[in-house]
PDB file of C-alpha atoms in Angstrom:
ATOM      1  CA  UNK I1397     142.277 132.379 164.526  1.00  0.00           C
ATOM      2  CA  UNK I1398     142.999 128.682 163.740  1.00  0.00           C
ATOM      3  CA  UNK I1399     140.000 126.410 164.174  1.00  0.00           C
ATOM      4  CA  UNK I1400     139.340 122.811 163.492  1.00  0.00           C
ATOM      5  CA  UNK I1401     136.130 121.151 162.301  1.00  0.00           C
ATOM      6  CA  UNK I1402     135.377 119.450 165.488  1.00  0.00           C
ATOM      7  CA  UNK I1403     136.541 120.586 169.047  1.00  0.00           C
ATOM      8  CA  UNK I1404     136.721 117.590 171.459  1.00  0.00           C
ATOM      9  CA  UNK I1405     137.815 119.438 174.508  1.00  0.00           C
ATOM     10  CA  UNK I1406     137.548 122.907 176.113  1.00  0.00           C
ATOM     11  CA  UNK I1407     140.121 123.827 178.857  1.00  0.00           C
ATOM     12  CA  UNK I1408     139.147 126.625 181.149  1.00  0.00           C
ATOM     13  CA  UNK I1409     141.044 128.905 183.498  1.00  0.00           C
ATOM     14  CA  UNK I1410     139.326 129.563 186.865  1.00  0.00           C
ATOM     15  CA  UNK I1411     139.905 133.180 188.204  1.00  0.00           C
ATOM     16  CA  UNK I1412     138.692 135.881 185.751  1.00  0.00           C
ATOM     17  CA  UNK I1413     137.349 133.230 183.381  1.00  0.00           C
ATOM     18  CA  UNK I1414     134.769 130.976 185.019  1.00  0.00           C
ATOM     19  CA  UNK I1415     134.479 132.672 188.491  1.00  0.00           C
ATOM     20  CA  UNK I1416     135.769 135.972 189.948  1.00  0.00           C
ATOM     21  CA  UNK I1417     136.554 136.955 193.458  1.00  0.00           C
ATOM     22  CA  UNK I1418     134.144 139.833 194.086  1.00  0.00           C
ATOM     23  CA  UNK I1419     134.464 141.219 197.545  1.00  0.00           C
ATOM     24  CA  UNK I1420     131.648 141.988 199.949  1.00  0.00           C
ATOM     25  CA  UNK I1421     132.083 145.454 201.507  1.00  0.00           C
ATOM     26  CA  UNK I1422     131.639 143.688 204.911  1.00  0.00           C
ATOM     27  CA  UNK I1423     135.021 141.992 204.453  1.00  0.00           C
ATOM     28  CA  UNK I1424     136.650 145.437 204.918  1.00  0.00           C
ATOM     29  CA  UNK I1425     134.770 146.775 207.870  1.00  0.00           C
ATOM     30  CA  UNK I1426     137.145 147.966 210.463  1.00  0.00           C
ATOM     31  CA  UNK I1427     140.267 147.248 208.256  1.00  0.00           C
ATOM     32  CA  UNK I1428     142.775 149.913 208.002  1.00  0.00           C
ATOM     33  CA  UNK I1429     145.651 150.483 205.541  1.00  0.00           C
ATOM     34  CA  UNK I1430     148.665 152.313 207.093  1.00  0.00           C
ATOM     35  CA  UNK I1431     146.453 152.951 210.132  1.00  0.00           C
ATOM     36  CA  UNK I1432     143.871 154.785 208.023  1.00  0.00           C
ATOM     37  CA  UNK I1433     140.177 153.515 207.273  1.00  0.00           C
ATOM     38  CA  UNK I1434     140.232 151.857 203.953  1.00  0.00           C
ATOM     39  CA  UNK I1435     138.269 153.490 201.157  1.00  0.00           C
ATOM     40  CA  UNK I1436     136.903 152.170 197.806  1.00  0.00           C
ATOM     41  CA  UNK I1437     140.025 152.929 195.795  1.00  0.00           C
ATOM     42  CA  UNK I1438     142.281 151.225 198.150  1.00  0.00           C
ATOM     43  CA  UNK I1439     139.907 148.257 198.419  1.00  0.00           C
ATOM     44  CA  UNK I1440     139.908 147.945 194.694  1.00  0.00           C
ATOM     45  CA  UNK I1441     143.634 147.901 194.584  1.00  0.00           C
ATOM     46  CA  UNK I1442     144.014 145.334 197.299  1.00  0.00           C
ATOM     47  CA  UNK I1443     141.699 143.090 195.380  1.00  0.00           C
ATOM     48  CA  UNK I1444     143.691 143.583 192.237  1.00  0.00           C
ATOM     49  CA  UNK I1445     146.853 142.705 193.977  1.00  0.00           C
ATOM     50  CA  UNK I1446     145.314 139.536 195.412  1.00  0.00           C
ATOM     51  CA  UNK I1447     143.782 138.358 192.025  1.00  0.00           C
ATOM     52  CA  UNK I1448     145.994 139.456 189.163  1.00  0.00           C
ATOM     53  CA  UNK I1449     147.199 136.383 187.347  1.00  0.00           C
ATOM     54  CA  UNK I1450     150.729 137.631 186.740  1.00  0.00           C
ATOM     55  CA  UNK I1451     153.068 140.417 187.982  1.00  0.00           C
ATOM     56  CA  UNK I1452     154.528 141.476 191.260  1.00  0.00           C
ATOM     57  CA  UNK I1453     152.929 144.195 193.004  1.00  0.00           C
ATOM     58  CA  UNK I1454     154.962 145.001 196.181  1.00  0.00           C
ATOM     59  CA  UNK I1455     158.645 144.940 197.133  1.00  0.00           C
ATOM     60  CA  UNK I1456     159.883 141.458 198.063  1.00  0.00           C
ATOM     61  CA  UNK I1457     163.084 140.303 199.778  1.00  0.00           C
ATOM     62  CA  UNK I1458     164.465 136.938 198.450  1.00  0.00           C
ATOM     63  CA  UNK I1459     162.387 134.679 200.696  1.00  0.00           C
ATOM     64  CA  UNK I1460     159.176 136.435 199.851  1.00  0.00           C
ATOM     65  CA  UNK I1461     159.956 136.334 196.210  1.00  0.00           C
ATOM     66  CA  UNK I1462     160.565 132.736 196.317  1.00  0.00           C
ATOM     67  CA  UNK I1463     157.188 132.171 197.910  1.00  0.00           C
ATOM     68  CA  UNK I1464     155.566 134.409 195.350  1.00  0.00           C
ATOM     69  CA  UNK I1465     156.935 132.856 192.270  1.00  0.00           C
ATOM     70  CA  UNK I1466     156.033 129.512 193.591  1.00  0.00           C
ATOM     71  CA  UNK I1467     152.757 130.344 195.293  1.00  0.00           C
ATOM     72  CA  UNK I1468     150.619 128.198 193.131  1.00  0.00           C
ATOM     73  CA  UNK I1469     152.592 125.086 193.801  1.00  0.00           C
ATOM     74  CA  UNK I1470     152.012 124.735 197.465  1.00  0.00           C
ATOM     75  CA  UNK I1471     149.417 125.989 200.007  1.00  0.00           C
ATOM     76  CA  UNK I1472     151.961 127.129 202.561  1.00  0.00           C
ATOM     77  CA  UNK I1473     153.876 129.190 199.906  1.00  0.00           C
ATOM     78  CA  UNK I1474     150.510 130.740 198.702  1.00  0.00           C
ATOM     79  CA  UNK I1475     149.605 131.710 202.202  1.00  0.00           C
ATOM     80  CA  UNK I1476     153.087 133.162 202.792  1.00  0.00           C
ATOM     81  CA  UNK I1477     153.107 135.123 199.510  1.00  0.00           C
ATOM     82  CA  UNK I1478     149.717 136.707 199.934  1.00  0.00           C
ATOM     83  CA  UNK I1479     150.099 137.599 203.479  1.00  0.00           C
ATOM     84  CA  UNK I1480     153.346 139.370 202.551  1.00  0.00           C
ATOM     85  CA  UNK I1481     151.475 141.280 199.801  1.00  0.00           C
ATOM     86  CA  UNK I1482     148.775 142.393 202.141  1.00  0.00           C
ATOM     87  CA  UNK I1483     151.240 143.289 204.888  1.00  0.00           C
ATOM     88  CA  UNK I1484     153.359 145.298 202.491  1.00  0.00           C
ATOM     89  CA  UNK I1485     150.126 147.086 201.306  1.00  0.00           C
ATOM     90  CA  UNK I1486     149.719 148.390 204.839  1.00  0.00           C
ATOM     91  CA  UNK I1487     147.330 145.849 206.277  1.00  0.00           C
ATOM     92  CA  UNK I1488     147.877 144.780 209.900  1.00  0.00           C
ATOM     93  CA  UNK I1489     148.759 141.195 210.558  1.00  0.00           C
ATOM     94  CA  UNK I1490     145.514 139.895 211.999  1.00  0.00           C
ATOM     95  CA  UNK I1491     143.503 141.690 209.363  1.00  0.00           C
ATOM     96  CA  UNK I1492     145.693 140.293 206.644  1.00  0.00           C
ATOM     97  CA  UNK I1493     144.912 136.775 207.992  1.00  0.00           C
ATOM     98  CA  UNK I1494     141.283 137.415 207.918  1.00  0.00           C
ATOM     99  CA  UNK I1495     141.330 138.768 204.361  1.00  0.00           C
ATOM    100  CA  UNK I1496     143.416 135.815 203.210  1.00  0.00           C
ATOM    101  CA  UNK I1497     140.917 133.365 204.656  1.00  0.00           C
ATOM    102  CA  UNK I1498     138.175 134.866 202.591  1.00  0.00           C
ATOM    103  CA  UNK I1499     140.253 134.736 199.401  1.00  0.00           C
ATOM    104  CA  UNK I1500     140.960 131.091 199.650  1.00  0.00           C
ATOM    105  CA  UNK I1501     137.254 130.145 200.373  1.00  0.00           C
ATOM    106  CA  UNK I1502     135.927 128.901 197.156  1.00  0.00           C
ATOM    107  CA  UNK I1503     132.324 129.654 198.122  1.00  0.00           C
ATOM    108  CA  UNK I1504     133.265 133.345 198.188  1.00  0.00           C
ATOM    109  CA  UNK I1505     133.924 133.380 194.407  1.00  0.00           C
ATOM    110  CA  UNK I1506     131.210 134.387 192.106  1.00  0.00           C
ATOM    111  CA  UNK I1507     130.538 132.597 188.874  1.00  0.00           C
ATOM    112  CA  UNK I1508     129.990 134.443 185.674  1.00  0.00           C
ATOM    113  CA  UNK I1509     126.402 134.353 184.391  1.00  0.00           C
ATOM    114  CA  UNK I1510     127.041 131.888 181.707  1.00  0.00           C
ATOM    115  CA  UNK I1511     129.590 129.544 183.455  1.00  0.00           C
ATOM    116  CA  UNK I1512     127.092 126.842 184.407  1.00  0.00           C
ATOM    117  CA  UNK I1513     125.161 127.019 181.140  1.00  0.00           C
ATOM    118  CA  UNK I1514     128.307 126.845 178.877  1.00  0.00           C
ATOM    119  CA  UNK I1515     129.753 123.819 180.815  1.00  0.00           C
ATOM    120  CA  UNK I1516     126.448 121.953 180.685  1.00  0.00           C
ATOM    121  CA  UNK I1517     126.184 122.814 176.927  1.00  0.00           C
ATOM    122  CA  UNK I1518     129.538 121.435 176.154  1.00  0.00           C
ATOM    123  CA  UNK I1519     128.828 118.401 178.180  1.00  0.00           C
ATOM    124  CA  UNK I1520     125.539 117.759 176.420  1.00  0.00           C
ATOM    125  CA  UNK I1521     127.441 117.733 173.011  1.00  0.00           C
ATOM    126  CA  UNK I1522     130.036 115.282 174.232  1.00  0.00           C
ATOM    127  CA  UNK I1523     132.833 117.945 174.398  1.00  0.00           C
ATOM    128  CA  UNK I1524     135.142 117.222 177.316  1.00  0.00           C
ATOM    129  CA  UNK I1525     136.054 120.001 179.799  1.00  0.00           C
ATOM    130  CA  UNK I1526     138.801 120.678 182.243  1.00  0.00           C
ATOM    131  CA  UNK I1527     139.490 123.518 184.663  1.00  0.00           C
ATOM    132  CA  UNK I1528     143.222 124.326 184.359  1.00  0.00           C
ATOM    133  CA  UNK I1529     144.160 126.717 187.039  1.00  0.00           C
ATOM    134  CA  UNK I1530     147.215 128.275 188.785  1.00  0.00           C
ATOM    135  CA  UNK I1531     145.942 127.925 192.276  1.00  0.00           C
ATOM    136  CA  UNK I1532     146.708 126.585 195.742  1.00  0.00           C
ATOM    137  CA  UNK I1533     143.250 125.547 197.036  1.00  0.00           C
ATOM    138  CA  UNK I1534     140.648 123.351 195.892  1.00  0.00           C
ATOM    139  CA  UNK I1535     137.944 125.122 193.692  1.00  0.00           C
ATOM    140  CA  UNK I1536     135.717 122.062 193.245  1.00  0.00           C
ATOM    141  CA  UNK I1537     133.255 123.359 195.864  1.00  0.00           C
ATOM    142  CA  UNK I1538     132.730 126.549 193.877  1.00  0.00           C
ATOM    143  CA  UNK I1539     131.335 124.335 191.037  1.00  0.00           C
ATOM    144  CA  UNK I1540     129.305 122.248 193.205  1.00  0.00           C
ATOM    145  CA  UNK I1541     127.667 125.366 194.696  1.00  0.00           C
ATOM    146  CA  UNK I1542     126.378 126.214 191.193  1.00  0.00           C
ATOM    147  CA  UNK I1543     125.410 122.675 190.157  1.00  0.00           C
ATOM    148  CA  UNK I1544     128.230 122.481 187.564  1.00  0.00           C
ATOM    149  CA  UNK I1545     130.694 119.996 189.056  1.00  0.00           C
ATOM    150  CA  UNK I1546     129.194 117.081 187.171  1.00  0.00           C
ATOM    151  CA  UNK I1547     129.866 118.936 183.846  1.00  0.00           C
ATOM    152  CA  UNK I1548     133.615 119.257 184.404  1.00  0.00           C
ATOM    153  CA  UNK I1549     135.554 116.127 183.582  1.00  0.00           C
ATOM    154  CA  UNK I1550     138.909 117.120 185.084  1.00  0.00           C
ATOM    155  CA  UNK I1551     140.354 119.558 187.542  1.00  0.00           C
ATOM    156  CA  UNK I1552     143.939 120.199 186.724  1.00  0.00           C
ATOM    157  CA  UNK I1553     145.164 122.430 189.611  1.00  0.00           C
ATOM    158  CA  UNK I1554     148.713 123.523 189.777  1.00  0.00           C
ATOM    159  CA  UNK I1555     149.239 122.515 193.545  1.00  0.00           C
ATOM    160  CA  UNK I1556     148.001 119.174 192.832  1.00  0.00           C
ATOM    161  CA  UNK I1557     149.891 118.426 189.564  1.00  0.00           C
ATOM    162  CA  UNK I1558     153.140 120.377 190.206  1.00  0.00           C
ATOM    163  CA  UNK I1559     153.100 122.568 187.202  1.00  0.00           C
ATOM    164  CA  UNK I1560     152.121 126.303 186.606  1.00  0.00           C
ATOM    165  CA  UNK I1561     150.788 127.938 183.506  1.00  0.00           C
ATOM    166  CA  UNK I1562     152.223 128.746 181.054  1.00  0.00           C
ATOM    167  CA  UNK I1563     154.359 125.518 181.505  1.00  0.00           C
ATOM    168  CA  UNK I1564     153.149 123.149 178.775  1.00  0.00           C
ATOM    169  CA  UNK I1565     153.264 120.430 181.349  1.00  0.00           C
ATOM    170  CA  UNK I1566     150.062 121.613 183.016  1.00  0.00           C
ATOM    171  CA  UNK I1567     148.169 121.753 179.695  1.00  0.00           C
ATOM    172  CA  UNK I1568     149.645 118.377 178.627  1.00  0.00           C
ATOM    173  CA  UNK I1569     148.259 116.818 181.860  1.00  0.00           C
ATOM    174  CA  UNK I1570     144.840 118.008 181.079  1.00  0.00           C
ATOM    175  CA  UNK I1571     144.907 116.724 177.559  1.00  0.00           C
ATOM    176  CA  UNK I1572     146.377 113.375 178.819  1.00  0.00           C
ATOM    177  CA  UNK I1573     143.576 112.974 181.348  1.00  0.00           C
ATOM    178  CA  UNK I1574     140.927 113.944 178.804  1.00  0.00           C
ATOM    179  CA  UNK I1575     142.513 111.617 176.096  1.00  0.00           C
ATOM    180  CA  UNK I1576     142.332 114.400 173.519  1.00  0.00           C
ATOM    181  CA  UNK I1577     144.958 115.732 171.063  1.00  0.00           C
ATOM    182  CA  UNK I1578     146.003 119.312 171.467  1.00  0.00           C
ATOM    183  CA  UNK I1579     144.859 120.209 167.939  1.00  0.00           C
ATOM    184  CA  UNK I1580     141.285 119.131 168.980  1.00  0.00           C
ATOM    185  CA  UNK I1581     141.234 121.305 172.120  1.00  0.00           C
ATOM    186  CA  UNK I1582     140.930 125.031 172.899  1.00  0.00           C
ATOM    187  CA  UNK I1583     142.021 126.873 176.025  1.00  0.00           C
ATOM    188  CA  UNK I1584     139.792 129.774 177.343  1.00  0.00           C
ATOM    189  CA  UNK I1585     141.327 132.225 179.673  1.00  0.00           C
ATOM    190  CA  UNK I1586     141.798 135.715 180.736  1.00  0.00           C
ATOM    191  CA  UNK I1587     145.614 135.893 180.482  1.00  0.00           C
ATOM    192  CA  UNK I1588     147.477 135.721 177.137  1.00  0.00           C
ATOM    193  CA  UNK I1589     150.758 135.149 179.038  1.00  0.00           C
ATOM    194  CA  UNK I1590     149.479 132.328 181.343  1.00  0.00           C
ATOM    195  CA  UNK I1591     146.643 130.617 179.609  1.00  0.00           C
ATOM    196  CA  UNK I1592     148.002 131.433 176.141  1.00  0.00           C
ATOM    197  CA  UNK I1593     150.839 128.842 176.927  1.00  0.00           C
ATOM    198  CA  UNK I1594     148.562 126.132 175.612  1.00  0.00           C
ATOM    199  CA  UNK I1595     149.303 127.339 172.249  1.00  0.00           C
ATOM    200  CA  UNK I1596     152.813 125.848 172.418  1.00  0.00           C
ATOM    201  CA  UNK I1597     151.222 122.377 172.327  1.00  0.00           C
ATOM    202  CA  UNK I1598     149.072 123.300 169.398  1.00  0.00           C
ATOM    203  CA  UNK I1599     145.794 123.977 171.337  1.00  0.00           C
ATOM    204  CA  UNK I1600     143.617 126.705 170.249  1.00  0.00           C
ATOM    205  CA  UNK I1601     143.272 129.791 172.607  1.00  0.00           C
ATOM    206  CA  UNK I1602     140.615 132.458 173.095  1.00  0.00           C
ATOM    207  CA  UNK I1603     140.951 135.371 175.409  1.00  0.00           C
ATOM    208  CA  UNK I1604     138.176 136.580 177.700  1.00  0.00           C
ATOM    209  CA  UNK I1605     138.017 139.942 179.623  1.00  0.00           C
ATOM    210  CA  UNK I1606     138.098 139.409 183.493  1.00  0.00           C
ATOM    211  CA  UNK I1607     135.360 142.094 183.930  1.00  0.00           C
ATOM    212  CA  UNK I1608     133.160 142.119 187.003  1.00  0.00           C
ATOM    213  CA  UNK I1609     130.483 139.383 186.709  1.00  0.00           C
ATOM    214  CA  UNK I1610     127.677 141.892 186.380  1.00  0.00           C
ATOM    215  CA  UNK I1611     129.327 143.310 183.219  1.00  0.00           C
ATOM    216  CA  UNK I1612     130.181 140.177 181.421  1.00  0.00           C
ATOM    217  CA  UNK I1613     127.032 138.195 180.820  1.00  0.00           C
ATOM    218  CA  UNK I1614     127.897 135.992 177.924  1.00  0.00           C
ATOM    219  CA  UNK I1615     131.677 136.287 177.549  1.00  0.00           C
ATOM    220  CA  UNK I1616     132.392 132.561 177.558  1.00  0.00           C
ATOM    221  CA  UNK I1617     129.544 131.650 175.134  1.00  0.00           C
ATOM    222  CA  UNK I1618     130.553 134.423 172.834  1.00  0.00           C
ATOM    223  CA  UNK I1619     134.303 133.440 172.879  1.00  0.00           C
ATOM    224  CA  UNK I1620     133.498 129.879 172.054  1.00  0.00           C
ATOM    225  CA  UNK I1621     130.923 130.749 169.491  1.00  0.00           C
ATOM    226  CA  UNK I1622     133.453 133.055 167.728  1.00  0.00           C
ATOM    227  CA  UNK I1623     135.929 130.063 167.775  1.00  0.00           C
ATOM    228  CA  UNK I1624     133.304 127.847 166.042  1.00  0.00           C
ATOM    229  CA  UNK I1625     131.711 126.070 168.912  1.00  0.00           C
ATOM    230  CA  UNK I1626     127.935 126.352 168.822  1.00  0.00           C
ATOM    231  CA  UNK I1627     126.176 126.376 172.213  1.00  0.00           C
TER     232      UNK I1627
END
């Protein structure tokens, strides 16, 4: 792993890195898949389809495929794409609408145990931070809810900047806003394919495992410490 003596910026993915969408069982009360009551296995598979950063999980005609590949560039395409996924997974229309509304509520996302502490620790050292996310809704309230918004210098969200990871443009936007050279920055994320795109600009990259939050207590801290950033 290539390191530099002094990191000036840390870029973070959102889903599976800083926060995770962890469903409440109440979300699925009364929901059926193919007219059968949902069970734990099906519930887990629906959540995987709704949160996996890459891949295509159901059959898609051309219009649905267009919405899917562009979902993180516009809220209306995001909605169209995920409602299609839910419907193709056997969820009825009105129930798909309800589940989708829960997905895009940033206050329904759970922070990893070390998220706030890591962001605050970087801030206290003068290391700039940015959230660089493929997403079509505003995640800032999630950070406000854990008292960490003040420790994030920039939010670089795909639907706001018109670029999607692994496109170098989204990472360059973050670096430009932070006024930091790529060689002095590290990207932290759970997808080698998407987040690892930062390497094309010369950024460092560290991979974290998008485990349930109860199973990953210090993944961010450990990843950055391994990279040479002391927190």
